[in-house]
PDB file of C-alpha atoms and ligand atoms in Angstrom:
ATOM      1  CA  MET A   1       5.873 -10.904 -14.475  1.00  0.00           C
ATOM      2  CA  SER A   2       9.112  -9.872 -12.902  1.00  0.00           C
ATOM      3  CA  LYS A   3       8.591 -10.396  -9.184  1.00  0.00           C
ATOM      4  CA  LYS A   4       9.240 -14.037  -8.309  1.00  0.00           C
ATOM      5  CA  PHE A   5       7.088 -15.801  -5.726  1.00  0.00           C
ATOM      6  CA  ILE A   6       8.650 -18.540  -3.587  1.00  0.00           C
ATOM      7  CA  ALA A   7       6.398 -20.539  -1.292  1.00  0.00           C
ATOM      8  CA  GLY A   8       7.401 -23.311   1.104  1.00  0.00           C
ATOM      9  CA  ASN A   9       5.029 -26.237   1.622  1.00  0.00           C
ATOM     10  CA  TRP A  10       5.984 -27.826   4.932  1.00  0.00           C
ATOM     11  CA  LYS A  11       3.529 -30.717   4.437  1.00  0.00           C
ATOM     12  CA  LEU A  12       3.300 -32.870   7.613  1.00  0.00           C
ATOM     13  CA  ASN A  13       6.397 -31.375   9.303  1.00  0.00           C
ATOM     14  CA  PRO A  14       7.872 -30.730  11.819  1.00  0.00           C
ATOM     15  CA  ASP A  15       6.683 -32.833  14.789  1.00  0.00           C
ATOM     16  CA  THR A  16       6.387 -30.140  17.440  1.00  0.00           C
ATOM     17  CA  GLY A  17       5.403 -26.500  17.815  1.00  0.00           C
ATOM     18  CA  GLU A  18       8.830 -25.825  19.343  1.00  0.00           C
ATOM     19  CA  GLN A  19      10.545 -27.145  16.225  1.00  0.00           C
ATOM     20  CA  ALA A  20       8.233 -25.063  14.038  1.00  0.00           C
ATOM     21  CA  ILE A  21       9.085 -21.880  15.935  1.00  0.00           C
ATOM     22  CA  GLU A  22      12.789 -22.713  15.839  1.00  0.00           C
ATOM     23  CA  LEU A  23      12.566 -23.014  12.043  1.00  0.00           C
ATOM     24  CA  CYS A  24      10.658 -19.704  11.902  1.00  0.00           C
ATOM     25  CA  TRP A  25      13.419 -17.918  13.837  1.00  0.00           C
ATOM     26  CA  GLN A  26      16.018 -19.254  11.428  1.00  0.00           C
ATOM     27  CA  LEU A  27      13.873 -18.304   8.432  1.00  0.00           C
ATOM     28  CA  LYS A  28      13.203 -14.814   9.745  1.00  0.00           C
ATOM     29  CA  ILE A  29      16.928 -14.124   9.942  1.00  0.00           C
ATOM     30  CA  ALA A  30      17.877 -15.867   6.693  1.00  0.00           C
ATOM     31  CA  LEU A  31      15.078 -14.254   4.645  1.00  0.00           C
ATOM     32  CA  ALA A  32      15.337 -10.723   6.050  1.00  0.00           C
ATOM     33  CA  PRO A  33      17.589  -9.394   3.228  1.00  0.00           C
ATOM     34  CA  PHE A  34      15.169 -10.282   0.425  1.00  0.00           C
ATOM     35  CA  VAL A  35      12.855  -7.449  -0.492  1.00  0.00           C
ATOM     36  CA  LYS A  36      12.125  -7.953  -4.182  1.00  0.00           C
ATOM     37  CA  VAL A  37      10.621 -11.451  -4.092  1.00  0.00           C
ATOM     38  CA  LYS A  38       7.332 -12.522  -2.578  1.00  0.00           C
ATOM     39  CA  ILE A  39       7.780 -15.200   0.104  1.00  0.00           C
ATOM     40  CA  ALA A  40       5.266 -17.460   1.829  1.00  0.00           C
ATOM     41  CA  VAL A  41       5.416 -20.470   4.134  1.00  0.00           C
ATOM     42  CA  CYS A  42       2.593 -23.013   4.461  1.00  0.00           C
ATOM     43  CA  PRO A  43       2.898 -24.920   7.763  1.00  0.00           C
ATOM     44  CA  PRO A  44       0.465 -27.558   9.105  1.00  0.00           C
ATOM     45  CA  SER A  45      -2.824 -26.055  10.275  1.00  0.00           C
ATOM     46  CA  ILE A  46      -2.273 -26.763  13.974  1.00  0.00           C
ATOM     47  CA  VAL A  47       0.534 -24.182  14.177  1.00  0.00           C
ATOM     48  CA  LEU A  48      -0.906 -21.613  11.731  1.00  0.00           C
ATOM     49  CA  PRO A  49      -2.097 -18.967  14.259  1.00  0.00           C
ATOM     50  CA  MET A  50       1.237 -19.043  16.075  1.00  0.00           C
ATOM     51  CA  ILE A  51       3.301 -18.811  12.887  1.00  0.00           C
ATOM     52  CA  ALA A  52       1.129 -16.118  11.292  1.00  0.00           C
ATOM     53  CA  GLU A  53       1.577 -14.062  14.456  1.00  0.00           C
ATOM     54  CA  PHE A  54       5.322 -14.691  14.367  1.00  0.00           C
ATOM     55  CA  PHE A  55       5.695 -13.393  10.796  1.00  0.00           C
ATOM     56  CA  LYS A  56       3.251 -10.507  11.146  1.00  0.00           C
ATOM     57  CA  GLY A  57       4.760  -7.326   9.695  1.00  0.00           C
ATOM     58  CA  THR A  58       7.666  -9.184   8.036  1.00  0.00           C
ATOM     59  CA  ASN A  59       8.375 -10.074   4.393  1.00  0.00           C
ATOM     60  CA  VAL A  60       7.016 -13.607   4.931  1.00  0.00           C
ATOM     61  CA  ALA A  61       3.331 -14.387   4.290  1.00  0.00           C
ATOM     62  CA  VAL A  62       1.675 -17.451   5.780  1.00  0.00           C
ATOM     63  CA  GLY A  63      -0.654 -19.903   4.060  1.00  0.00           C
ATOM     64  CA  ALA A  64      -2.645 -23.040   4.864  1.00  0.00           C
ATOM     65  CA  GLN A  65      -2.176 -26.335   3.022  1.00  0.00           C
ATOM     66  CA  ASP A  66      -5.878 -27.007   2.436  1.00  0.00           C
ATOM     67  CA  ILE A  67      -9.331 -25.513   3.069  1.00  0.00           C
ATOM     68  CA  TYR A  68     -12.832 -26.956   3.328  1.00  0.00           C
ATOM     69  CA  TRP A  69     -15.518 -25.473   1.061  1.00  0.00           C
ATOM     70  CA  GLU A  70     -18.164 -25.018   3.742  1.00  0.00           C
ATOM     71  CA  ASP A  71     -17.711 -22.234   6.285  1.00  0.00           C
ATOM     72  CA  ALA A  72     -19.027 -24.142   9.307  1.00  0.00           C
ATOM     73  CA  GLY A  73     -21.030 -27.183  10.363  1.00  0.00           C
ATOM     74  CA  ALA A  74     -20.754 -30.895  10.992  1.00  0.00           C
ATOM     75  CA  PHE A  75     -17.548 -31.616   9.055  1.00  0.00           C
ATOM     76  CA  THR A  76     -15.254 -33.334  11.558  1.00  0.00           C
ATOM     77  CA  GLY A  77     -11.564 -32.701  11.008  1.00  0.00           C
ATOM     78  CA  GLU A  78     -11.892 -29.945   8.421  1.00  0.00           C
ATOM     79  CA  ILE A  79     -10.551 -26.359   8.471  1.00  0.00           C
ATOM     80  CA  SER A  80     -12.696 -23.526   7.112  1.00  0.00           C
ATOM     81  CA  GLY A  81     -11.993 -20.275   5.288  1.00  0.00           C
ATOM     82  CA  PRO A  82     -13.028 -18.131   8.273  1.00  0.00           C
ATOM     83  CA  MET A  83     -10.671 -20.170  10.515  1.00  0.00           C
ATOM     84  CA  ILE A  84      -7.740 -19.785   8.132  1.00  0.00           C
ATOM     85  CA  LYS A  85      -8.418 -16.079   7.712  1.00  0.00           C
ATOM     86  CA  SER A  86      -8.750 -15.476  11.441  1.00  0.00           C
ATOM     87  CA  ALA A  87      -5.514 -17.416  12.026  1.00  0.00           C
ATOM     88  CA  GLY A  88      -3.795 -14.594  10.114  1.00  0.00           C
ATOM     89  CA  CYS A  89      -3.155 -16.365   6.807  1.00  0.00           C
ATOM     90  CA  SER A  90      -3.267 -14.771   3.377  1.00  0.00           C
ATOM     91  CA  HIS A  91      -2.782 -17.830   1.151  1.00  0.00           C
ATOM     92  CA  VAL A  92      -4.003 -21.392   0.821  1.00  0.00           C
ATOM     93  CA  ILE A  93      -2.677 -24.322  -1.223  1.00  0.00           C
ATOM     94  CA  ILE A  94      -5.499 -26.142  -3.021  1.00  0.00           C
ATOM     95  CA  GLY A  95      -5.470 -29.455  -4.913  1.00  0.00           C
ATOM     96  CA  HIS A  96      -1.967 -30.587  -4.051  1.00  0.00           C
ATOM     97  CA  SER A  97      -1.231 -33.917  -5.764  1.00  0.00           C
ATOM     98  CA  GLU A  98      -0.806 -35.591  -2.368  1.00  0.00           C
ATOM     99  CA  ARG A  99      -4.382 -34.586  -1.528  1.00  0.00           C
ATOM    100  CA  ARG A 100      -5.565 -35.823  -4.923  1.00  0.00           C
ATOM    101  CA  GLN A 101      -3.640 -39.091  -4.482  1.00  0.00           C
ATOM    102  CA  TYR A 102      -4.361 -39.939  -0.847  1.00  0.00           C
ATOM    103  CA  PHE A 103      -7.451 -37.959   0.159  1.00  0.00           C
ATOM    104  CA  GLY A 104      -9.773 -38.154  -2.808  1.00  0.00           C
ATOM    105  CA  GLU A 105      -9.387 -34.558  -4.021  1.00  0.00           C
ATOM    106  CA  THR A 106     -10.923 -34.056  -7.479  1.00  0.00           C
ATOM    107  CA  ASN A 107     -11.162 -31.153  -9.912  1.00  0.00           C
ATOM    108  CA  GLN A 108     -14.695 -30.595  -8.577  1.00  0.00           C
ATOM    109  CA  THR A 109     -13.612 -30.353  -4.920  1.00  0.00           C
ATOM    110  CA  VAL A 110     -10.740 -28.107  -6.004  1.00  0.00           C
ATOM    111  CA  HIS A 111     -13.297 -25.854  -7.707  1.00  0.00           C
ATOM    112  CA  LYS A 112     -15.380 -25.586  -4.526  1.00  0.00           C
ATOM    113  CA  LYS A 113     -12.302 -24.914  -2.413  1.00  0.00           C
ATOM    114  CA  ILE A 114     -11.143 -22.110  -4.723  1.00  0.00           C
ATOM    115  CA  ASN A 115     -14.566 -20.504  -4.301  1.00  0.00           C
ATOM    116  CA  ALA A 116     -14.260 -20.785  -0.524  1.00  0.00           C
ATOM    117  CA  ALA A 117     -10.787 -19.224  -0.548  1.00  0.00           C
ATOM    118  CA  LEU A 118     -11.929 -16.297  -2.698  1.00  0.00           C
ATOM    119  CA  ARG A 119     -14.991 -15.740  -0.494  1.00  0.00           C
ATOM    120  CA  HIS A 120     -12.657 -15.206   2.442  1.00  0.00           C
ATOM    121  CA  ASN A 121     -10.064 -13.164   0.660  1.00  0.00           C
ATOM    122  CA  LEU A 122      -7.435 -15.905   0.694  1.00  0.00           C
ATOM    123  CA  LEU A 123      -5.149 -16.242  -2.328  1.00  0.00           C
ATOM    124  CA  PRO A 124      -5.470 -19.789  -3.707  1.00  0.00           C
ATOM    125  CA  ILE A 125      -2.319 -21.568  -4.890  1.00  0.00           C
ATOM    126  CA  VAL A 126      -3.906 -24.153  -7.182  1.00  0.00           C
ATOM    127  CA  CYS A 127      -1.745 -27.207  -7.867  1.00  0.00           C
ATOM    128  CA  VAL A 128      -1.852 -29.181 -11.095  1.00  0.00           C
ATOM    129  CA  GLY A 129       0.416 -31.764 -12.668  1.00  0.00           C
ATOM    130  CA  GLU A 130       0.588 -35.153 -14.324  1.00  0.00           C
ATOM    131  CA  THR A 131       1.799 -38.535 -13.070  1.00  0.00           C
ATOM    132  CA  LEU A 132       4.748 -40.363 -14.613  1.00  0.00           C
ATOM    133  CA  GLU A 133       2.396 -42.752 -16.380  1.00  0.00           C
ATOM    134  CA  GLN A 134       0.483 -39.838 -17.893  1.00  0.00           C
ATOM    135  CA  ARG A 135       3.709 -38.199 -19.088  1.00  0.00           C
ATOM    136  CA  GLU A 136       4.967 -41.443 -20.567  1.00  0.00           C
ATOM    137  CA  SER A 137       1.746 -41.869 -22.484  1.00  0.00           C
ATOM    138  CA  SER A 138       1.969 -38.235 -23.659  1.00  0.00           C
ATOM    139  CA  VAL A 139      -1.367 -37.157 -22.171  1.00  0.00           C
ATOM    140  CA  MET A 140       0.155 -34.681 -19.714  1.00  0.00           C
ATOM    141  CA  LYS A 141      -1.218 -31.615 -21.440  1.00  0.00           C
ATOM    142  CA  ASP A 142      -4.731 -33.073 -21.600  1.00  0.00           C
ATOM    143  CA  ILE A 143      -4.548 -33.811 -17.867  1.00  0.00           C
ATOM    144  CA  VAL A 144      -3.340 -30.336 -16.959  1.00  0.00           C
ATOM    145  CA  ARG A 145      -5.929 -28.731 -19.268  1.00  0.00           C
ATOM    146  CA  GLU A 146      -8.709 -30.693 -17.589  1.00  0.00           C
ATOM    147  CA  GLN A 147      -7.418 -29.875 -14.089  1.00  0.00           C
ATOM    148  CA  ILE A 148      -7.338 -26.159 -14.829  1.00  0.00           C
ATOM    149  CA  VAL A 149     -10.487 -25.794 -16.904  1.00  0.00           C
ATOM    150  CA  GLU A 150     -12.620 -27.793 -14.461  1.00  0.00           C
ATOM    151  CA  ALA A 151     -11.161 -26.155 -11.372  1.00  0.00           C
ATOM    152  CA  LEU A 152     -11.619 -22.604 -12.624  1.00  0.00           C
ATOM    153  CA  SER A 153     -14.803 -23.029 -14.634  1.00  0.00           C
ATOM    154  CA  GLY A 154     -17.113 -20.015 -14.557  1.00  0.00           C
ATOM    155  CA  MET A 155     -14.800 -17.935 -12.395  1.00  0.00           C
ATOM    156  CA  GLN A 156     -12.851 -15.715 -14.793  1.00  0.00           C
ATOM    157  CA  ASP A 157     -13.849 -12.336 -13.367  1.00  0.00           C
ATOM    158  CA  ILE A 158     -13.194 -13.024  -9.684  1.00  0.00           C
ATOM    159  CA  LEU A 159      -9.911 -14.757 -10.405  1.00  0.00           C
ATOM    160  CA  LEU A 160      -8.224 -11.736 -11.894  1.00  0.00           C
ATOM    161  CA  GLY A 161      -5.345 -10.823  -9.599  1.00  0.00           C
ATOM    162  CA  ASN A 162      -6.508 -13.532  -7.188  1.00  0.00           C
ATOM    163  CA  LEU A 163      -4.930 -16.701  -8.485  1.00  0.00           C
ATOM    164  CA  VAL A 164      -1.606 -18.513  -8.346  1.00  0.00           C
ATOM    165  CA  ILE A 165      -1.079 -21.776 -10.229  1.00  0.00           C
ATOM    166  CA  ALA A 166       1.604 -24.279  -9.255  1.00  0.00           C
ATOM    167  CA  TYR A 167       2.655 -26.809 -11.875  1.00  0.00           C
ATOM    168  CA  GLU A 168       3.953 -29.798  -9.934  1.00  0.00           C
ATOM    169  CA  PRO A 169       4.597 -32.924 -11.998  1.00  0.00           C
ATOM    170  CA  VAL A 170       3.862 -35.786  -9.600  1.00  0.00           C
ATOM    171  CA  TRP A 171       6.938 -37.705 -10.727  1.00  0.00           C
ATOM    172  CA  ALA A 172       9.165 -34.825  -9.631  1.00  0.00           C
ATOM    173  CA  ILE A 173       7.748 -34.420  -6.110  1.00  0.00           C
ATOM    174  CA  GLY A 174      10.018 -35.664  -3.356  1.00  0.00           C
ATOM    175  CA  THR A 175      11.928 -37.811  -5.820  1.00  0.00           C
ATOM    176  CA  GLY A 176      14.970 -35.640  -6.414  1.00  0.00           C
ATOM    177  CA  LYS A 177      14.019 -35.841 -10.084  1.00  0.00           C
ATOM    178  CA  THR A 178      13.333 -32.269 -11.217  1.00  0.00           C
ATOM    179  CA  ALA A 179      11.679 -31.478 -14.532  1.00  0.00           C
ATOM    180  CA  THR A 180      14.295 -29.998 -16.832  1.00  0.00           C
ATOM    181  CA  PRO A 181      13.941 -26.233 -17.266  1.00  0.00           C
ATOM    182  CA  GLU A 182      12.776 -26.946 -20.833  1.00  0.00           C
ATOM    183  CA  GLN A 183      10.103 -29.440 -19.739  1.00  0.00           C
ATOM    184  CA  ALA A 184       8.859 -27.041 -17.059  1.00  0.00           C
ATOM    185  CA  GLN A 185       8.905 -24.048 -19.399  1.00  0.00           C
ATOM    186  CA  GLU A 186       6.963 -25.949 -22.055  1.00  0.00           C
ATOM    187  CA  MET A 187       4.174 -26.787 -19.617  1.00  0.00           C
ATOM    188  CA  HIS A 188       4.132 -23.292 -18.102  1.00  0.00           C
ATOM    189  CA  ARG A 189       3.802 -21.827 -21.613  1.00  0.00           C
ATOM    190  CA  PHE A 190       0.975 -24.274 -22.296  1.00  0.00           C
ATOM    191  CA  ILE A 191      -0.804 -23.217 -19.074  1.00  0.00           C
ATOM    192  CA  ARG A 192      -0.404 -19.558 -19.996  1.00  0.00           C
ATOM    193  CA  GLU A 193      -1.973 -20.198 -23.434  1.00  0.00           C
ATOM    194  CA  LEU A 194      -4.719 -22.259 -21.857  1.00  0.00           C
ATOM    195  CA  LEU A 195      -5.648 -19.382 -19.568  1.00  0.00           C
ATOM    196  CA  THR A 196      -5.824 -17.030 -22.557  1.00  0.00           C
ATOM    197  CA  GLU A 197      -7.963 -19.403 -24.618  1.00  0.00           C
ATOM    198  CA  ASN A 198     -10.354 -20.485 -21.887  1.00  0.00           C
ATOM    199  CA  PHE A 199     -10.495 -17.412 -19.684  1.00  0.00           C
ATOM    200  CA  SER A 200      -8.836 -14.158 -20.674  1.00  0.00           C
ATOM    201  CA  GLU A 201      -5.613 -12.590 -21.822  1.00  0.00           C
ATOM    202  CA  SER A 202      -5.456 -10.544 -18.632  1.00  0.00           C
ATOM    203  CA  LEU A 203      -5.865 -13.615 -16.390  1.00  0.00           C
ATOM    204  CA  SER A 204      -3.070 -15.281 -18.328  1.00  0.00           C
ATOM    205  CA  GLU A 205      -0.783 -12.268 -17.997  1.00  0.00           C
ATOM    206  CA  THR A 206      -1.392 -11.628 -14.310  1.00  0.00           C
ATOM    207  CA  THR A 207      -1.428 -15.178 -12.888  1.00  0.00           C
ATOM    208  CA  PRO A 208       1.913 -16.272 -11.441  1.00  0.00           C
ATOM    209  CA  ILE A 209       2.738 -19.846 -12.463  1.00  0.00           C
ATOM    210  CA  LEU A 210       5.063 -21.543  -9.971  1.00  0.00           C
ATOM    211  CA  TYR A 211       7.023 -24.725 -10.569  1.00  0.00           C
ATOM    212  CA  GLY A 212       7.169 -27.413  -7.878  1.00  0.00           C
ATOM    213  CA  GLY A 213       8.996 -30.743  -7.682  1.00  0.00           C
ATOM    214  CA  SER A 214      12.446 -31.181  -6.168  1.00  0.00           C
ATOM    215  CA  VAL A 215      13.352 -27.496  -6.388  1.00  0.00           C
ATOM    216  CA  LYS A 216      16.715 -27.065  -4.661  1.00  0.00           C
ATOM    217  CA  ALA A 217      19.330 -24.356  -4.256  1.00  0.00           C
ATOM    218  CA  ASP A 218      21.304 -25.741  -7.195  1.00  0.00           C
ATOM    219  CA  ASN A 219      18.496 -25.891  -9.767  1.00  0.00           C
ATOM    220  CA  ALA A 220      16.370 -22.871  -8.783  1.00  0.00           C
ATOM    221  CA  ALA A 221      18.213 -20.225 -10.785  1.00  0.00           C
ATOM    222  CA  GLU A 222      17.973 -22.158 -14.036  1.00  0.00           C
ATOM    223  CA  LEU A 223      14.265 -22.786 -13.539  1.00  0.00           C
ATOM    224  CA  PHE A 224      13.605 -19.152 -12.612  1.00  0.00           C
ATOM    225  CA  SER A 225      15.374 -17.943 -15.766  1.00  0.00           C
ATOM    226  CA  GLN A 226      12.663 -19.491 -17.947  1.00  0.00           C
ATOM    227  CA  PRO A 227      10.274 -16.857 -19.282  1.00  0.00           C
ATOM    228  CA  ASP A 228       7.081 -18.447 -17.939  1.00  0.00           C
ATOM    229  CA  ILE A 229       8.337 -19.655 -14.546  1.00  0.00           C
ATOM    230  CA  ASP A 230       7.333 -17.087 -11.950  1.00  0.00           C
ATOM    231  CA  GLY A 231       8.642 -18.844  -8.865  1.00  0.00           C
ATOM    232  CA  ALA A 232       8.491 -22.108  -6.963  1.00  0.00           C
ATOM    233  CA  LEU A 233       6.467 -24.174  -4.549  1.00  0.00           C
ATOM    234  CA  VAL A 234       9.143 -25.894  -2.491  1.00  0.00           C
ATOM    235  CA  GLY A 235       8.645 -28.984  -0.334  1.00  0.00           C
ATOM    236  CA  GLY A 236      11.648 -30.669   1.284  1.00  0.00           C
ATOM    237  CA  ALA A 237      14.085 -27.796   0.765  1.00  0.00           C
ATOM    238  CA  SER A 238      11.717 -25.383   2.562  1.00  0.00           C
ATOM    239  CA  LEU A 239      12.257 -27.197   5.861  1.00  0.00           C
ATOM    240  CA  LYS A 240      15.822 -25.921   6.256  1.00  0.00           C
ATOM    241  CA  ALA A 241      16.346 -22.181   6.510  1.00  0.00           C
ATOM    242  CA  ASP A 242      19.608 -22.187   4.565  1.00  0.00           C
ATOM    243  CA  SER A 243      18.324 -24.177   1.582  1.00  0.00           C
ATOM    244  CA  PHE A 244      15.058 -22.211   1.414  1.00  0.00           C
ATOM    245  CA  ALA A 245      16.952 -18.916   1.676  1.00  0.00           C
ATOM    246  CA  ALA A 246      19.270 -19.992  -1.137  1.00  0.00           C
ATOM    247  CA  ILE A 247      16.251 -20.630  -3.388  1.00  0.00           C
ATOM    248  CA  VAL A 248      14.718 -17.282  -2.395  1.00  0.00           C
ATOM    249  CA  LYS A 249      18.051 -15.604  -3.177  1.00  0.00           C
ATOM    250  CA  SER A 250      17.922 -17.008  -6.729  1.00  0.00           C
ATOM    251  CA  GLY A 251      14.439 -15.563  -7.032  1.00  0.00           C
ATOM    252  CA  GLU A 252      15.574 -12.203  -5.684  1.00  0.00           C
ATOM    253  CA  GLU A 253      18.375 -12.003  -8.223  1.00  0.00           C
ATOM    254  CA  LEU A 254      15.945 -12.595 -11.081  1.00  0.00           C
ATOM    255  CA  SER A 255      13.181 -10.308  -9.789  1.00  0.00           C
TER     256      SER A 255
HETATM  257  P1  13P B   1       9.557 -31.394  -3.017  1.00  0.00           P
HETATM  258  O1  13P B   1      10.171 -30.034  -3.192  1.00  0.00           O
HETATM  259  O2  13P B   1       9.903 -32.038  -1.716  1.00  0.00           O
HETATM  260  O3  13P B   1       9.775 -32.264  -4.206  1.00  0.00           O
HETATM  261  O4  13P B   1       7.959 -31.167  -2.945  1.00  0.00           O
HETATM  262  C1  13P B   1       7.347 -30.362  -3.876  1.00  0.00           C
HETATM  263  C2  13P B   1       5.948 -30.107  -3.451  1.00  0.00           C
HETATM  264  O5  13P B   1       5.134 -31.013  -3.401  1.00  0.00           O
HETATM  265  C3  13P B   1       5.590 -28.745  -3.044  1.00  0.00           C
HETATM  266  O6  13P B   1       4.220 -28.621  -2.867  1.00  0.00           O
END
């Protein structure tokens, strides 16, 4: 896979719609030169329609940070596939470790959410990754295997060309502690093999596997040079146009 994919996860930022639009203006200008990479931003749901409209017709796609598995009904506070689609989004992050940690997300809810995304023609960015404790007790591959196999179970045919995986070790998120390129590559290779063994060779070959966890301008190029790292899911550094553009530039140069 030669074309890198760089997505920004804004999480619960910024505070106001005005600040969000200001960031979009800066991003539009800073990202305009990059034509070889795929770029997406995933802002909070309240500003999605406005931001999707802003980036319409540009090189920047827009995604949601979560989706509910039902399309409508009595589910206070949730956002549905039809809503995300009609807001103008093309992507949706599913199973982020912060949702698993703080909001009770499980491999089973991730599975249902992937189905909902696919039903509405939204590209799911499915997040997996182990905690520090799990890495220290050397069960990280078992954890990631379980997250992927349970989340994708029974879906191999519809997933082809419709799946992005993000490997985000929990201990590297927001900590400034990035996985070394070797650690990340080893897990990405493992995920690739897992997809071949449990699903199909073609799913393994066509699914971009992004790395996430303290990706910054100064470590992006080294991560992107690894054979199985197809891009990044960027948190903190995606909230400043210059740092996000610098990461995208590294992706462009290796695409
Ligand atoms: P940071 O880049 O802030 O570590 O966050 C990574 C992440 O969680 C992206 O989804």
